[in-house]
CSV table of C-alpha atoms in Angstrom, one decimal:
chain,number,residue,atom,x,y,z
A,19,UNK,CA,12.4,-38.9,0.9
A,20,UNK,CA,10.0,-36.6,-0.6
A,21,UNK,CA,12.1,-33.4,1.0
A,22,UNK,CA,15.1,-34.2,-0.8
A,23,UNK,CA,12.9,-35.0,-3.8
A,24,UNK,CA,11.8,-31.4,-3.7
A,25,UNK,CA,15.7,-30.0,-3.4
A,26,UNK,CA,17.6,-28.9,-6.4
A,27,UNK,CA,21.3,-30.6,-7.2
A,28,UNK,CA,22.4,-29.0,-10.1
A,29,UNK,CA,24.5,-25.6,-10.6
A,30,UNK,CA,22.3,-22.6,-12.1
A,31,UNK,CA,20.6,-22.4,-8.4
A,32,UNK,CA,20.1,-18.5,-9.2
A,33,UNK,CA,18.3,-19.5,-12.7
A,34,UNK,CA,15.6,-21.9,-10.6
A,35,UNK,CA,15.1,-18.9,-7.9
A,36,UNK,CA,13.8,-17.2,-10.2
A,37,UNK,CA,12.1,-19.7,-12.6
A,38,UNK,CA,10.1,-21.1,-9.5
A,39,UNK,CA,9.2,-17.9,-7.8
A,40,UNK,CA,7.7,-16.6,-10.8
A,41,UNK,CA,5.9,-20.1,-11.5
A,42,UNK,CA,4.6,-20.1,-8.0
A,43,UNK,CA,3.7,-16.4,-7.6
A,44,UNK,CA,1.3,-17.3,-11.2
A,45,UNK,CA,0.4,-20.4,-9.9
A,46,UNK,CA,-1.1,-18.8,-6.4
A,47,UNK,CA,-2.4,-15.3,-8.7
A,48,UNK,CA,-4.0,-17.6,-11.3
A,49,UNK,CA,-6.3,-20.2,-8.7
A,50,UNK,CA,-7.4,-17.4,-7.5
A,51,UNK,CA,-9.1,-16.2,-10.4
A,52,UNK,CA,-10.1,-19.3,-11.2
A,53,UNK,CA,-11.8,-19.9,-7.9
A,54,UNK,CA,-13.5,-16.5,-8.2
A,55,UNK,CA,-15.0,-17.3,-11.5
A,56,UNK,CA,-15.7,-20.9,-10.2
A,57,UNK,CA,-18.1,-19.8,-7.0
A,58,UNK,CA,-19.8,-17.3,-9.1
A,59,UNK,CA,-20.6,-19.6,-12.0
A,60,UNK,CA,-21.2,-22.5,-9.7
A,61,UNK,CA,-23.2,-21.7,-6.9
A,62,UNK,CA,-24.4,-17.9,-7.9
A,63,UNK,CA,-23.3,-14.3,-7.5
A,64,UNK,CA,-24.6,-14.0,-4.1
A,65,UNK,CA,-22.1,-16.9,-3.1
A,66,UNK,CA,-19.3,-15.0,-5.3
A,67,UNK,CA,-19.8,-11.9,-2.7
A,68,UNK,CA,-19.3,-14.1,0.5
A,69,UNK,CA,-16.4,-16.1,-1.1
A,70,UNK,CA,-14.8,-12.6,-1.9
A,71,UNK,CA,-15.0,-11.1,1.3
A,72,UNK,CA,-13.7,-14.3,3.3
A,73,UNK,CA,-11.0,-15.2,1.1
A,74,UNK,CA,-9.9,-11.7,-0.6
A,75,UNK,CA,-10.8,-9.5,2.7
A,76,UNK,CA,-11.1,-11.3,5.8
A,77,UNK,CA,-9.0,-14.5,5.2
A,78,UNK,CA,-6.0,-11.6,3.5
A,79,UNK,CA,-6.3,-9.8,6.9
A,80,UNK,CA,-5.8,-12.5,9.4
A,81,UNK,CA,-3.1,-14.0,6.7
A,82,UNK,CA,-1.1,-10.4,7.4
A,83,UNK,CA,-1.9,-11.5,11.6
A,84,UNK,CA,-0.5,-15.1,11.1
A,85,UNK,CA,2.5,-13.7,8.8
A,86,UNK,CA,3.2,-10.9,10.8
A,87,UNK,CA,4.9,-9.3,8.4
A,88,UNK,CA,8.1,-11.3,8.7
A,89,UNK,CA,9.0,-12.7,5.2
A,90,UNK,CA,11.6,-9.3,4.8
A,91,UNK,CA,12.5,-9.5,8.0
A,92,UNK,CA,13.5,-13.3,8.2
A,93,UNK,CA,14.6,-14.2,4.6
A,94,UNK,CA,16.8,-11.4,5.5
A,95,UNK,CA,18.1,-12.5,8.8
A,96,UNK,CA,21.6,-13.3,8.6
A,97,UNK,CA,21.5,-15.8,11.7
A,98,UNK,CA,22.4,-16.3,15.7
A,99,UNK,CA,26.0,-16.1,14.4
A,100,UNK,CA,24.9,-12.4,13.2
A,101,UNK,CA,22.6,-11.7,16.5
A,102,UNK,CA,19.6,-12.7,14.8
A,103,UNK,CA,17.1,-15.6,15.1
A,104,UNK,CA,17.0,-19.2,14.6
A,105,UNK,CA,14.8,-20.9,12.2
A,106,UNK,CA,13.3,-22.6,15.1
A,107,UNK,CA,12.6,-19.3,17.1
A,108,UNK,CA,10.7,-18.2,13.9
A,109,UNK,CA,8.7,-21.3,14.1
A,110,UNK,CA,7.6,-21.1,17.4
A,111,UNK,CA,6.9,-17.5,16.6
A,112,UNK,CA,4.6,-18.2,14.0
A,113,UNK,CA,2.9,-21.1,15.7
A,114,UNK,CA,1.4,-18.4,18.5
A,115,UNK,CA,0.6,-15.1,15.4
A,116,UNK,CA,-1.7,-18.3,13.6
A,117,UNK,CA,-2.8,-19.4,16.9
A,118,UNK,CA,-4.3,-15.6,17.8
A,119,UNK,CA,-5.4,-15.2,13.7
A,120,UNK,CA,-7.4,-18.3,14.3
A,121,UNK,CA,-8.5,-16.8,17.1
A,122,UNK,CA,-9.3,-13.8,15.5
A,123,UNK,CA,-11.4,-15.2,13.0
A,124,UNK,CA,-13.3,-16.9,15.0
A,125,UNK,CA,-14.7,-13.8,17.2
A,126,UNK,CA,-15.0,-11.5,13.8
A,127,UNK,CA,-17.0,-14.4,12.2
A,128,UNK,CA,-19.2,-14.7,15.3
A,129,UNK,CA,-19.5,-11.3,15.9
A,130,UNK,CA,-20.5,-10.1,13.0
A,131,UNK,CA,-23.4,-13.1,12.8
A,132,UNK,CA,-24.2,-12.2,16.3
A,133,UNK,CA,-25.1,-9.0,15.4
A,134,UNK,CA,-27.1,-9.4,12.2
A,135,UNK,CA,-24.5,-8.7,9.6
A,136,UNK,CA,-24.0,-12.0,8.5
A,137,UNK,CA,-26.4,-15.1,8.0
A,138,UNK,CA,-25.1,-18.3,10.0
A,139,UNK,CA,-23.8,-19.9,6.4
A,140,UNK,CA,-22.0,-16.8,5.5
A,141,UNK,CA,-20.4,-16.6,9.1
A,142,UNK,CA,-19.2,-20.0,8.6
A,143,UNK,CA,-18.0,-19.6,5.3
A,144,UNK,CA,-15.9,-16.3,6.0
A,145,UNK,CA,-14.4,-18.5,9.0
A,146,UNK,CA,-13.2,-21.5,6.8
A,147,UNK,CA,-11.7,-18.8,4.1
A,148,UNK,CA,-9.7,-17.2,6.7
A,149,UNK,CA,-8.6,-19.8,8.0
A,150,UNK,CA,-7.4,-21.1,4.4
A,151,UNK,CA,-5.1,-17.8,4.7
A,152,UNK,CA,-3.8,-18.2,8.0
A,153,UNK,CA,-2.3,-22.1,7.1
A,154,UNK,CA,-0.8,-19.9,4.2
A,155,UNK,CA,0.2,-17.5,6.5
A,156,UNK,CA,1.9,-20.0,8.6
A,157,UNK,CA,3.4,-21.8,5.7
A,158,UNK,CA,5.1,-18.6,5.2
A,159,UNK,CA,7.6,-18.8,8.3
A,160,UNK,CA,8.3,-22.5,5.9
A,161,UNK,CA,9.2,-20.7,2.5
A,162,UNK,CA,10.7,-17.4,4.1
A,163,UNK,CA,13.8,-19.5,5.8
A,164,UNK,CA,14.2,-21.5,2.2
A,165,UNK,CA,14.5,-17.8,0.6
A,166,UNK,CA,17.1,-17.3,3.5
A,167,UNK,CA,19.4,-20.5,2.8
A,168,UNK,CA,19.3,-19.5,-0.8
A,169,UNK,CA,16.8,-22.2,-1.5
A,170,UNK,CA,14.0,-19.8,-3.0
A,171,UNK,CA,12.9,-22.4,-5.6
A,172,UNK,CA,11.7,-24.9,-2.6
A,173,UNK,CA,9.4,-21.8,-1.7
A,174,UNK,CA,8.0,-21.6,-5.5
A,175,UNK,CA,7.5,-24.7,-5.9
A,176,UNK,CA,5.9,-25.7,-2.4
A,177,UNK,CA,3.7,-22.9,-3.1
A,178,UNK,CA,3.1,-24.6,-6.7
A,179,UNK,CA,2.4,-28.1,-5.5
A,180,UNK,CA,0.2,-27.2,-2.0
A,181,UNK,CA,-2.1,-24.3,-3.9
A,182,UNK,CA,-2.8,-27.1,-7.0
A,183,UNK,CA,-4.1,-29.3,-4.1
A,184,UNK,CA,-6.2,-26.9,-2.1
A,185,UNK,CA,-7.8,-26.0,-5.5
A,186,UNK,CA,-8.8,-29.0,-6.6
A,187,UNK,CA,-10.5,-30.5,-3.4
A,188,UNK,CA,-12.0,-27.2,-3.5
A,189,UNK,CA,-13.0,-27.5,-6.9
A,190,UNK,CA,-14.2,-31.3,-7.4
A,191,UNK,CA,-16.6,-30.8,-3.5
A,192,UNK,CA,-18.2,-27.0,-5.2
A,193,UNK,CA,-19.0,-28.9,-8.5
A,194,UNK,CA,-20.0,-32.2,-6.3
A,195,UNK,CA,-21.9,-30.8,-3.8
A,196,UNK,CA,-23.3,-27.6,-5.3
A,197,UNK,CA,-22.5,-25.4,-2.0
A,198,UNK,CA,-19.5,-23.2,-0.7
A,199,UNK,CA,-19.5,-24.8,2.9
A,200,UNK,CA,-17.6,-28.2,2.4
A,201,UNK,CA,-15.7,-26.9,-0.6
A,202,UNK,CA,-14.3,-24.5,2.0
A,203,UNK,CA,-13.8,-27.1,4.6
A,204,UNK,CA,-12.2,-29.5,2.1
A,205,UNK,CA,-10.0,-27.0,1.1
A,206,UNK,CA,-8.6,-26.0,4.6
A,207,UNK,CA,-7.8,-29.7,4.9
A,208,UNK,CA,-5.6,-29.7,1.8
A,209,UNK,CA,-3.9,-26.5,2.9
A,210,UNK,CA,-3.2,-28.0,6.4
A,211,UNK,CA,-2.1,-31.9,4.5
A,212,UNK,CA,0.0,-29.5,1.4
A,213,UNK,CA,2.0,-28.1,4.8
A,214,UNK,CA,3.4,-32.1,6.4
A,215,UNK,CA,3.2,-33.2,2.7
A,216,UNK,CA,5.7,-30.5,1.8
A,217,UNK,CA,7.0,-27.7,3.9
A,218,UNK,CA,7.5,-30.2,6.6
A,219,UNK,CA,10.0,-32.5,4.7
A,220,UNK,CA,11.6,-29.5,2.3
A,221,UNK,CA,12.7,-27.9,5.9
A,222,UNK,CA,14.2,-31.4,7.3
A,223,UNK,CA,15.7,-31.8,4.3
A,224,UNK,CA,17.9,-28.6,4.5
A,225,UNK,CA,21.2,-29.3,5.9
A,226,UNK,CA,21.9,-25.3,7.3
A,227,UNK,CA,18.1,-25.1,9.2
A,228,UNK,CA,18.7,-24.3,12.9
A,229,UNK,CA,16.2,-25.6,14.6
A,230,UNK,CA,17.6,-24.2,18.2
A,231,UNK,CA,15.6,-21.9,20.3
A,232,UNK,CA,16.9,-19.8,23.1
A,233,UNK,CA,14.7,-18.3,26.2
A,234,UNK,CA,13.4,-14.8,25.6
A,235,UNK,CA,13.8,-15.0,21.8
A,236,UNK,CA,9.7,-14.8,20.6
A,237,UNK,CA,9.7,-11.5,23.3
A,238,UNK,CA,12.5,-10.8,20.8
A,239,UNK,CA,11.2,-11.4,17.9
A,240,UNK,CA,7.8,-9.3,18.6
A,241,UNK,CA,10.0,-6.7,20.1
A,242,UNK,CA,11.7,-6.2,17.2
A,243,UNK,CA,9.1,-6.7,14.9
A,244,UNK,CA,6.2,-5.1,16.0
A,245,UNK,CA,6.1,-2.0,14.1
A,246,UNK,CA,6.7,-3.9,11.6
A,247,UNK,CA,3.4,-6.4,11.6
A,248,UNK,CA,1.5,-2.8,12.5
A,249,UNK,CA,2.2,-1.6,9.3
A,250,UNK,CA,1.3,-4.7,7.4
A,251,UNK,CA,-1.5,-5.1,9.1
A,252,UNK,CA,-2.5,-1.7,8.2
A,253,UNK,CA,-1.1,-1.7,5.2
A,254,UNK,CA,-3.6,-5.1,4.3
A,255,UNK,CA,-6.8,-2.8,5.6
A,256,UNK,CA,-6.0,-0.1,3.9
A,257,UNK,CA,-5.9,-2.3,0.3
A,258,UNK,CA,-8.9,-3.9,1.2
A,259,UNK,CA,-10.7,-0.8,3.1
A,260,UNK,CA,-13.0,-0.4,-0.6
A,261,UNK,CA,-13.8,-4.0,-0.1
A,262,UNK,CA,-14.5,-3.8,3.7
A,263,UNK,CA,-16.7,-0.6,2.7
A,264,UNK,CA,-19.1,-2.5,-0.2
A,265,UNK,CA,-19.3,-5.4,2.0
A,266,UNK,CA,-21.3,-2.7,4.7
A,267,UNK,CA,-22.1,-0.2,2.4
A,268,UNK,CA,-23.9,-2.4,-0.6
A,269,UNK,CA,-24.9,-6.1,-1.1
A,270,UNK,CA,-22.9,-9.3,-1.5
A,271,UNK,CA,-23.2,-9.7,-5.2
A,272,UNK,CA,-21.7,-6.2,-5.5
A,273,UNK,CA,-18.6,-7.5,-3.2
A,274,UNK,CA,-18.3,-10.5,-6.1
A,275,UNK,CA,-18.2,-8.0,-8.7
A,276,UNK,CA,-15.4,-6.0,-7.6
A,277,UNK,CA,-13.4,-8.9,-6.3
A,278,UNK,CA,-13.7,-10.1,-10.2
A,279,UNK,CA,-12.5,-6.6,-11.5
A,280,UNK,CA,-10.1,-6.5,-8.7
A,281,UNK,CA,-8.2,-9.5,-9.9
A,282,UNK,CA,-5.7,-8.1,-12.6
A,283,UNK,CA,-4.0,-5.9,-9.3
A,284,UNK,CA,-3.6,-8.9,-7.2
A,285,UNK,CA,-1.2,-10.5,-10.7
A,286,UNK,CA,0.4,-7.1,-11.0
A,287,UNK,CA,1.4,-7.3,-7.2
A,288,UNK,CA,2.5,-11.2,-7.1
A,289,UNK,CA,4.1,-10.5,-10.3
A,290,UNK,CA,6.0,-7.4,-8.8
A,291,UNK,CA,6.4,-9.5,-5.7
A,292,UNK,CA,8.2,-12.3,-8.1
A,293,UNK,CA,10.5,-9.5,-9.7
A,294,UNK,CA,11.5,-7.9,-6.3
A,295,UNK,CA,12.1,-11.0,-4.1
A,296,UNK,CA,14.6,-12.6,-5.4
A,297,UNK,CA,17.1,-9.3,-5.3
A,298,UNK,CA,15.9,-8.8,-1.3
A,299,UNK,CA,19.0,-10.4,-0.5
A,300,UNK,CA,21.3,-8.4,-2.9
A,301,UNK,CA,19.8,-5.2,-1.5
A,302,UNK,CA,20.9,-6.0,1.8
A,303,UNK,CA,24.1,-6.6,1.0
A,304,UNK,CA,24.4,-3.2,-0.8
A,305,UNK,CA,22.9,-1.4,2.5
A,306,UNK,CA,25.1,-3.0,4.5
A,307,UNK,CA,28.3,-2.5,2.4
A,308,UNK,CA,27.4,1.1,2.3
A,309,UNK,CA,26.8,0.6,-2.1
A,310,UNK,CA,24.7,3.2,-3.0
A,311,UNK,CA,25.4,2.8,-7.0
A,312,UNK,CA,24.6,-0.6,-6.3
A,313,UNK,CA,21.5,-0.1,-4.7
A,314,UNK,CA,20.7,2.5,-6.8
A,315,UNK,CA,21.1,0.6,-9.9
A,316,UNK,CA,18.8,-2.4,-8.4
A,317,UNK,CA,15.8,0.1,-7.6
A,318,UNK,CA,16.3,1.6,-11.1
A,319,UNK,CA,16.2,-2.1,-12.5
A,320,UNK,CA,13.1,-3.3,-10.1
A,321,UNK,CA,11.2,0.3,-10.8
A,322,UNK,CA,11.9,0.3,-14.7
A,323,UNK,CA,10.4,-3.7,-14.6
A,324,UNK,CA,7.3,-2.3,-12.4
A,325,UNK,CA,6.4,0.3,-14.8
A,326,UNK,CA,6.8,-1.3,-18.0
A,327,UNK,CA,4.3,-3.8,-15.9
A,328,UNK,CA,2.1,-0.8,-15.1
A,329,UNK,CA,1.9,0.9,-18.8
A,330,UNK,CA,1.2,-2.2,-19.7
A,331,UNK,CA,-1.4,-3.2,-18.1
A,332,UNK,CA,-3.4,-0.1,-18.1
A,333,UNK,CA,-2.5,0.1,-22.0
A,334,UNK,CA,-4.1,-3.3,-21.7
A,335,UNK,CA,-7.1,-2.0,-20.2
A,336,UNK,CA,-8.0,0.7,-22.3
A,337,UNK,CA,-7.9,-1.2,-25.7
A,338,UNK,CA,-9.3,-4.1,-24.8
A,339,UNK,CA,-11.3,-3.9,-21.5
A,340,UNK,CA,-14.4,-4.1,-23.2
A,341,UNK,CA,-13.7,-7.5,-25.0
A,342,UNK,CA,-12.1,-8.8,-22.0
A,343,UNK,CA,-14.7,-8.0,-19.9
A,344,UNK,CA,-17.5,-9.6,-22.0
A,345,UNK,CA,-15.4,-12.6,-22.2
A,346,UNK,CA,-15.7,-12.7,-18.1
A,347,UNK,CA,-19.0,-12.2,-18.8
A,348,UNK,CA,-19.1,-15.3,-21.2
A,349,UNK,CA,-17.2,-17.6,-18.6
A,350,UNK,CA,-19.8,-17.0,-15.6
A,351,UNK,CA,-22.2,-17.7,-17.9
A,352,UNK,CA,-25.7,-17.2,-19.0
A,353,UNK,CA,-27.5,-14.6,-17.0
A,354,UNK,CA,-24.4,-12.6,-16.4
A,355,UNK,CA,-24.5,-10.8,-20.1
A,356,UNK,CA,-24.0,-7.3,-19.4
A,357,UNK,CA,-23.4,-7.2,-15.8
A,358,UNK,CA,-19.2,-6.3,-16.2
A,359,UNK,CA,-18.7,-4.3,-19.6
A,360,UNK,CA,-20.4,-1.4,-17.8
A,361,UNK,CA,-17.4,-1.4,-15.2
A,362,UNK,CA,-15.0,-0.1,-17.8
A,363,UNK,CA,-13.9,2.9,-16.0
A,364,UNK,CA,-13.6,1.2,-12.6
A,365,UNK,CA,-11.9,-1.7,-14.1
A,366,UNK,CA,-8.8,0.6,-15.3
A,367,UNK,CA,-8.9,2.8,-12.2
A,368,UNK,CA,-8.3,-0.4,-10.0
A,369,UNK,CA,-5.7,-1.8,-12.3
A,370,UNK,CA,-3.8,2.0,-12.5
A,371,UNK,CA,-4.0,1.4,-8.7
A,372,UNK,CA,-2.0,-1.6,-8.9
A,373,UNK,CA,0.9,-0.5,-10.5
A,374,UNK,CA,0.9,2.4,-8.1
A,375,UNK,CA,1.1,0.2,-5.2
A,376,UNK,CA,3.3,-2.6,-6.5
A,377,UNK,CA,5.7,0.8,-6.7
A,378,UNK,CA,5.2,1.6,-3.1
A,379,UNK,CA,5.4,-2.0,-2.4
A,380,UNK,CA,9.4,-1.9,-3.9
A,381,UNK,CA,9.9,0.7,-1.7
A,382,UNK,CA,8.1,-0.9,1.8
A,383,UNK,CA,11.1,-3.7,1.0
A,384,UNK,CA,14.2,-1.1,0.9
A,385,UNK,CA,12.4,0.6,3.9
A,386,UNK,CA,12.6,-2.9,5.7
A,387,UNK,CA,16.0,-3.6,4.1
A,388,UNK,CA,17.3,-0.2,6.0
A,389,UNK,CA,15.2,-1.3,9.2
A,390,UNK,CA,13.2,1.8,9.6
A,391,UNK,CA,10.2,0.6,10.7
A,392,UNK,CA,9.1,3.6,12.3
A,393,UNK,CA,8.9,5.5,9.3
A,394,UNK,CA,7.0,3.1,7.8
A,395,UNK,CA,4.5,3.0,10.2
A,396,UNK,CA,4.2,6.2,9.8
A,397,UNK,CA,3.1,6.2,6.6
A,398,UNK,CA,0.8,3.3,6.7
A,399,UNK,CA,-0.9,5.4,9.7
A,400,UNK,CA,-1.6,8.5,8.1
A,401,UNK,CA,-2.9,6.3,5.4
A,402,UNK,CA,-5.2,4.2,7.2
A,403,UNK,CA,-6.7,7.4,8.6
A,404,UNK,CA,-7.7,8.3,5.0
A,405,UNK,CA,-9.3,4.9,4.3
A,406,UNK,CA,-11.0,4.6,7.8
A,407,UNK,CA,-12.4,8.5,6.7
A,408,UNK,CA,-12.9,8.0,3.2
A,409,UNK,CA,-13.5,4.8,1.8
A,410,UNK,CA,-17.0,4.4,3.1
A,411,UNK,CA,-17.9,7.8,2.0
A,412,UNK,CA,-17.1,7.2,-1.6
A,413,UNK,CA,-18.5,3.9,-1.8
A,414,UNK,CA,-21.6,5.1,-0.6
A,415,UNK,CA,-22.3,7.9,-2.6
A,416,UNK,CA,-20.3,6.4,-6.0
A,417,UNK,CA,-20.7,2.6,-5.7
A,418,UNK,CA,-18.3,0.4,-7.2
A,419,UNK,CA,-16.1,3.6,-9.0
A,420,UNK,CA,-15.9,5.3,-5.4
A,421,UNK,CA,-14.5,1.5,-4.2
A,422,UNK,CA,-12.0,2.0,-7.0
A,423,UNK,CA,-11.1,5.6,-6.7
A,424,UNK,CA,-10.4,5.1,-3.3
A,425,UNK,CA,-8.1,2.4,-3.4
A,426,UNK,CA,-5.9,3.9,-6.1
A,427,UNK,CA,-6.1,7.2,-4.0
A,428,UNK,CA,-4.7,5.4,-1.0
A,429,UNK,CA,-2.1,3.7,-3.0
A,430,UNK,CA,-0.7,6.7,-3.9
A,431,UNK,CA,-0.7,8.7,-0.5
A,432,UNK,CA,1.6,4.9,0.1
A,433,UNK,CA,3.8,5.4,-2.6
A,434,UNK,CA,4.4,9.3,-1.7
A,435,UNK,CA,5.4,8.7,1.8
A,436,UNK,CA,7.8,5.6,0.9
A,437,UNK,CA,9.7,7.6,-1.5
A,438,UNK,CA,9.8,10.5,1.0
A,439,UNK,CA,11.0,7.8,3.5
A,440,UNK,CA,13.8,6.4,1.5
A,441,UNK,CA,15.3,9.7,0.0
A,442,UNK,CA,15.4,10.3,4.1
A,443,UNK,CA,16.9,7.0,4.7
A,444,UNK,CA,19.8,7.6,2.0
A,445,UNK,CA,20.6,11.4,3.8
A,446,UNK,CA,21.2,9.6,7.3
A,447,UNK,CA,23.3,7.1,6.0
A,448,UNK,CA,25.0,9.4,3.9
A,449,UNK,CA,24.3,7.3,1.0
């Protein structure tokens, strides 16, 4: 009942593809401001640094283990009729990358309290944020084969309806309780009830879902896919590698900090995410069909959005930072006077970062629309290297402006090999 509740019956399905993506995307970019300002202004800036690092570093990386990278890759899957994969193949895919995340989490978070880095509480707490991501990362496998039956609103507003309820559990036990440990737990358990209340139903409600499965097809699946999760998953370090860096390099209330100045890039990348998704499918088609105007005259259409984005937003920045920056400083509250405005300088660096990467982003998806993931390993390689090399260097000997000079730095060694990539792409093809 409640799936076909969530489906759409009328005739502008195009219009509500767009129209829920975007309200999802702001939906998932806005809660998690609002939790970030929440744990700091709740339970104290110390608590702000280990919710950052759990849910923004951590939980983000074993997110990119459990979503292996697949959302391209499956919302663009034409199909067994095609050669490609079943929905239920996926599915049983994803159940074994969120199995090993879990996993995952689970050694880092006792590893890392093993050997003195973390107190017992943070250990915990980094635990329960990832594993927050990785129910979102499995959810994915959920709104990636809606995108592919056309259906991208059920994934906007699943996303919508399951984030609103993970949030407020978490919200009513911080305020009720006082401490990050059960409003952590309680929100796991609303991520895990949003998936059967939701996801679950949506899917069954779909009348093209193949739930068949044939032998050999996850050896497939990772086979084929591989390179791919690689590159995400370096791709994930190397946007967090500033945050991984304070989190060794400096103390926790410095990871809360950036985290809060960090925020505008995560809306310009769901935002960019929002523009770019709903045209991965009109992409294809152009590759495929050998288009190149057409495909041209999307990436001008997507890259003209992303920059008018960019300009924007550091436009934004540099008028009124200051003001906006006091006014976080007025919502965490007294006691905090004074400890953002100063931040200025890194504040625009990280947002000009942003728009440089939500351009290399546009150009990961046309990578993964020509299937060269090779090349985009490649990239993502050379660029971990730097961040591995770099980022801790510049953090330590620049603080919180290193943290955001690296990042944009890396974003734009990204951005550079993508574009190299794809003009290299369109010569093979002939394009």
């Amino acid at each position: 009942m409640l799936g076909e509740l969530l489906l759409y019956k009328g005739q502008r399905l195009e219009k509500q593809n767009m129209v829920w993506n975007m309200v999802g995307s702001f939906v998932y970019a806005f809660a998690s401001m609002v939790l970030s300002f929440l744990v700091m202004r709740v339970v104290g800036e110390d608590a702000g640094g280990v919710f950052a690092v759990g849910f923004s570093a951590v939980g983000q990386q074993m997110f990119t283990l459990a979503y292996f990278g697949l959302r391209p890759f499956q919302s663009t899957d034409g199909g067994t009729a095609y050669g490609g994969y079943s929905f239920g193949e996926y599915l049983a895919h994803r159940r074994l990358t969120a199995g090993a995340a879990a996993f995952a989490a689970a050694f880092f978070a006792l590893w890392m309290t093993g050997r003195g880095a973390y107190g017992r509480e943070k250990g915990l707490a980094v635990f329960l944020l990832a594993l927050y991501k990785i129910v979102d990362g499995y959810a994915d496998v959920y709104g990636s084969e809606f995108q592919r039956q056309g259906s991208l609103y059920l994934t906007g507003k699943i996303d919508t309806f399951r984030t609103l309820l993970s949030v407020t559990v978490f919200f009513a036990l911080l305020v009720g309780t006082g401490r990050l440990l059960p409003a952590c737990a309680g929100a796991v358990s609303a991520q895990i009830a949003g998936v059967v209340l939701f996801d679950l139903p949506a899917a069954q409600a779909l009348e093209k879902v193949d739930y068949g499965y044939r032998k050999g097809s996850i050896r497939a699946i990772f086979s084929q896919s591989g390179l791919l999760f690689l590159s995400v998953f370096l791709d994930f370090y190397i946007f967090s590698a500033a945050k991984y860096a304070i989190d060794s390099r400096l103390d926790d209330a410095s990871s809360g900090y950036f985290n809060l100045l960090f925020m505008p890039t995560s809306v310009i990348y769901l935002v960019a995410n929002f523009v770019i998704r709903p045209f991965l499918t009109q992409m294809t088609d152009c590759w495929n069909g050998r288009d190149r105007i057409g495909l041209k005259r999307i990436l001008q259409k997507l890259g003209g959005v992303i920059l008018g984005l960019t300009i924007l937003a550091v436009a934004g920045c540099l008028l009124l930072g200051r003001p906006v920056l006091r006014l976080m400083e007025y919502l965490l509250g007294a006691g905090y006077e004074g400890s953002l405005t100063g931040y200025l300088p890194v504040f625009v660096l990280i947002v000009f970062g942003g728009g440089v990467y939500a351009f290399g982003n546009l150009l990961y998806y046309v990578l993964v629309v020509m299937r060269r993931q090779k090349a985009i390993f490649c990239v993502y390689g050379v660029t971990f290297i730097a961040a591995l090399l770099l980022a801790p260097l510049l953090v330590a000997r620049f603080k919180l402006f290193g943290a955001a000079a690296a990042y944009s730095l890396f974003m734009a060694i990204q951005l550079a090999g993508f574009g190299v990539c794809v003009r290299s792409g369109f010569k093979k093809a002939d394009l």
